[in-house]
Amino acid sequence: MFEKLIRQDLAEFNAYSSARSLNLKGNIWLNANELAYDLSNEGFNRYPEPQPQELVHALATLYQVSQDEILVTRGSDEGIDLLVRLFCTYQQDAIMAFKPTFGMYQVSARLQGVEYFEYALDLTNEFTLDIDDLLKEINKKPNIKLVFICSPNNPTGNLISLEGIERLCLTLADKSMIVVDEAYIEFSGEQSAASLIKQYDNLVVLRTLSKAYGLAAERVGSVITNARLVSLIKKVIAPYPIALSVAQNAVAALQTARLALVKSKMFEAVRERTRLFQYLQASSLVNKVYPSQANFLLVQFKVDIFNQLCQSGIIVRSMAKVFNDETMLRISIGTVEEVNKLIKVLENINTGTIGANNETA
Ligand SMILES: *Cc1c(COP(=O)(O)O)cnc(C)c1O
């Protein structure tokens, strides 16, 4: 059913047919113009598998889906871009996402030349999503091909319920793809929407190894959806998106012992999030700290302390432009020591020990 939503000019289009994608068997490889000698002794002279099977297998196990329901991408940023390119026709289609949310949805929409609509989350209601109201807005517009649901949402930290996601999938079955970006789901302890892909063929889930798994430098994301859509996305993906060394490092990072370590760090991040939340809530520097299910906190301070934090060597993310408010900061959860240091610096700002020009504090 979702097939009619893809770009019609791509319906008959075939992807570039790379040498490796033909899956031929043999032992003398004269088909890809590579150097015949393996000077690295690691097989780096050959093009890698278009989808590295060992990594696909490890990720499918991790996310509890079948191997044909997963496409490995160069970070979920690439997954976002591939979906926009596959579904959205230049100057005709549109996408919808929250305001505020992760910036790449808008960037990909702009690059593809399609309209970007924002659905404003209610700041006074801790950004809780009203599904009926969102549906009403989507149905006002004719060509919204993709609805991006970032959950937990960056930068607000709140989670969208699976019931809400199911409502969107059901109601918009003939109209839009629902793309649930779960970059931070590990920190929420909640179930992934990947459990729903068998029920809704207009549902796509994005996962990444960049956040909870500590592998941002490797650029490994996953698009999780039904097998038919996985095949169609292969029309628009680069021939060899995942370097051999990346696949090797990612597979190593998904071994049982490393996963146990990841889990313990994840729990630590959640504990530190609670500790920092409680500290900030009680701090006289803070107007409002928003509850978060991710590994960051959105905080409205009483004054703009961004530069004072910088001067103390602590770099946080200013949300001034997003909220049109200089006092809004997004603070990632650091190590226990880093959170201690942050709290100490905040104490010093509070007592006026930091910041020469402190008259606003
Ligand atoms: C960080 C982030 C990503 C980017 O993930 P990569 O896999 O590193 O490209 C995707 N979505 C959201 C919401 C993010 O915050």
mmCIF file of N, CA, C and O and ligand atoms in Angstrom, residues 74-77 80 102 105 150 154 181 183-184 208 210-211 219-221, ligand 1:
data_model
loop_
_atom_site.group_PDB
_atom_site.id
_atom_site.type_symbol
_atom_site.label_atom_id
_atom_site.label_comp_id
_atom_site.label_asym_id
_atom_site.label_seq_id
_atom_site.Cartn_x
_atom_site.Cartn_y
_atom_site.Cartn_z
ATOM 1 N N ARG A 74 24.843 5.207 6.806
ATOM 2 C CA ARG A 74 25.921 6.038 7.350
ATOM 3 C C ARG A 74 25.331 6.976 8.400
ATOM 4 O O ARG A 74 25.063 8.146 8.134
ATOM 5 N N GLY A 75 25.059 6.451 9.567
ATOM 6 C CA GLY A 75 24.359 7.217 10.590
ATOM 7 C C GLY A 75 22.891 7.309 10.241
ATOM 8 O O GLY A 75 22.500 7.050 9.092
ATOM 9 N N SER A 76 22.034 7.657 11.240
ATOM 10 C CA SER A 76 20.622 7.801 10.859
ATOM 11 C C SER A 76 20.410 9.065 10.050
ATOM 12 O O SER A 76 19.392 9.196 9.367
ATOM 13 N N ASP A 77 21.361 9.985 10.072
ATOM 14 C CA ASP A 77 21.274 11.154 9.184
ATOM 15 C C ASP A 77 21.089 10.714 7.733
ATOM 16 O O ASP A 77 20.301 11.297 6.994
ATOM 17 N N ILE A 80 17.511 9.434 7.159
ATOM 18 C CA ILE A 80 16.558 10.535 6.998
ATOM 19 C C ILE A 80 16.585 11.038 5.553
ATOM 20 O O ILE A 80 15.562 11.174 4.889
ATOM 21 N N PHE A 102 14.785 17.720 15.991
ATOM 22 C CA PHE A 102 16.106 17.527 15.398
ATOM 23 C C PHE A 102 16.199 18.254 14.038
ATOM 24 O O PHE A 102 15.292 18.135 13.207
ATOM 25 N N TYR A 105 15.852 16.966 9.728
ATOM 26 C CA TYR A 105 14.658 16.742 8.896
ATOM 27 C C TYR A 105 14.462 17.945 7.970
ATOM 28 O O TYR A 105 14.194 17.800 6.779
ATOM 29 N N CYS A 150 10.106 12.304 16.449
ATOM 30 C CA CYS A 150 11.354 12.076 17.172
ATOM 31 C C CYS A 150 10.980 11.709 18.611
ATOM 32 O O CYS A 150 10.353 12.504 19.303
ATOM 33 N N ASN A 154 14.382 15.333 20.499
ATOM 34 C CA ASN A 154 15.525 16.220 20.682
ATOM 35 C C ASN A 154 15.081 17.605 20.210
ATOM 36 O O ASN A 154 14.643 17.721 19.070
ATOM 37 N N ASP A 181 11.981 8.443 14.912
ATOM 38 C CA ASP A 181 13.425 8.550 15.123
ATOM 39 C C ASP A 181 13.714 8.261 16.605
ATOM 40 O O ASP A 181 13.390 9.062 17.474
ATOM 41 N N ALA A 183 16.656 7.823 18.237
ATOM 42 C CA ALA A 183 18.090 7.995 18.540
ATOM 43 C C ALA A 183 18.389 7.840 20.041
ATOM 44 O O ALA A 183 19.483 7.424 20.418
ATOM 45 N N TYR A 184 17.395 8.179 20.890
ATOM 46 C CA TYR A 184 17.634 8.176 22.351
ATOM 47 C C TYR A 184 16.785 7.162 23.108
ATOM 48 O O TYR A 184 16.705 7.215 24.332
ATOM 49 N N THR A 208 20.201 4.222 15.953
ATOM 50 C CA THR A 208 21.588 4.603 15.718
ATOM 51 C C THR A 208 22.509 4.025 16.785
ATOM 52 O O THR A 208 22.069 3.790 17.916
ATOM 53 N N SER A 210 25.082 5.845 17.496
ATOM 54 C CA SER A 210 25.832 7.068 17.835
ATOM 55 C C SER A 210 25.658 7.542 19.271
ATOM 56 O O SER A 210 26.505 8.256 19.783
ATOM 57 N N LYS A 211 24.554 7.222 19.907
ATOM 58 C CA LYS A 211 24.290 7.819 21.203
ATOM 59 C C LYS A 211 24.572 6.796 22.303
ATOM 60 O O LYS A 211 25.665 6.750 22.818
ATOM 61 N N ARG A 219 29.658 6.213 12.483
ATOM 62 C CA ARG A 219 28.524 6.512 11.594
ATOM 63 C C ARG A 219 27.769 5.243 11.208
ATOM 64 O O ARG A 219 27.863 4.751 10.075
ATOM 65 N N VAL A 220 27.038 4.691 12.144
ATOM 66 C CA VAL A 220 26.218 3.512 11.849
ATOM 67 C C VAL A 220 24.786 3.740 12.334
ATOM 68 O O VAL A 220 24.529 3.842 13.532
ATOM 69 N N GLY A 221 23.883 3.826 11.377
ATOM 70 C CA GLY A 221 22.464 3.935 11.687
ATOM 71 C C GLY A 221 21.717 2.783 11.059
ATOM 72 O O GLY A 221 22.261 2.058 10.221
HETATM 73 C C1 LIG B 1 21.980 12.578 17.078
HETATM 74 C C2 LIG B 1 20.703 12.330 16.374
HETATM 75 C C3 LIG B 1 20.660 11.624 15.177
HETATM 76 C C4 LIG B 1 21.909 11.374 14.404
HETATM 77 O O1 LIG B 1 22.275 10.107 14.412
HETATM 78 P P1 LIG B 1 23.495 9.586 13.537
HETATM 79 O O2 LIG B 1 23.201 8.142 13.527
HETATM 80 O O3 LIG B 1 24.735 9.938 14.270
HETATM 81 O O4 LIG B 1 23.437 10.210 12.177
HETATM 82 C C5 LIG B 1 19.435 11.296 14.631
HETATM 83 N N1 LIG B 1 18.294 11.720 15.196
HETATM 84 C C6 LIG B 1 18.298 12.441 16.324
HETATM 85 C C7 LIG B 1 17.027 12.882 16.921
HETATM 86 C C8 LIG B 1 19.503 12.789 16.930
HETATM 87 O O5 LIG B 1 19.494 13.567 18.016
#
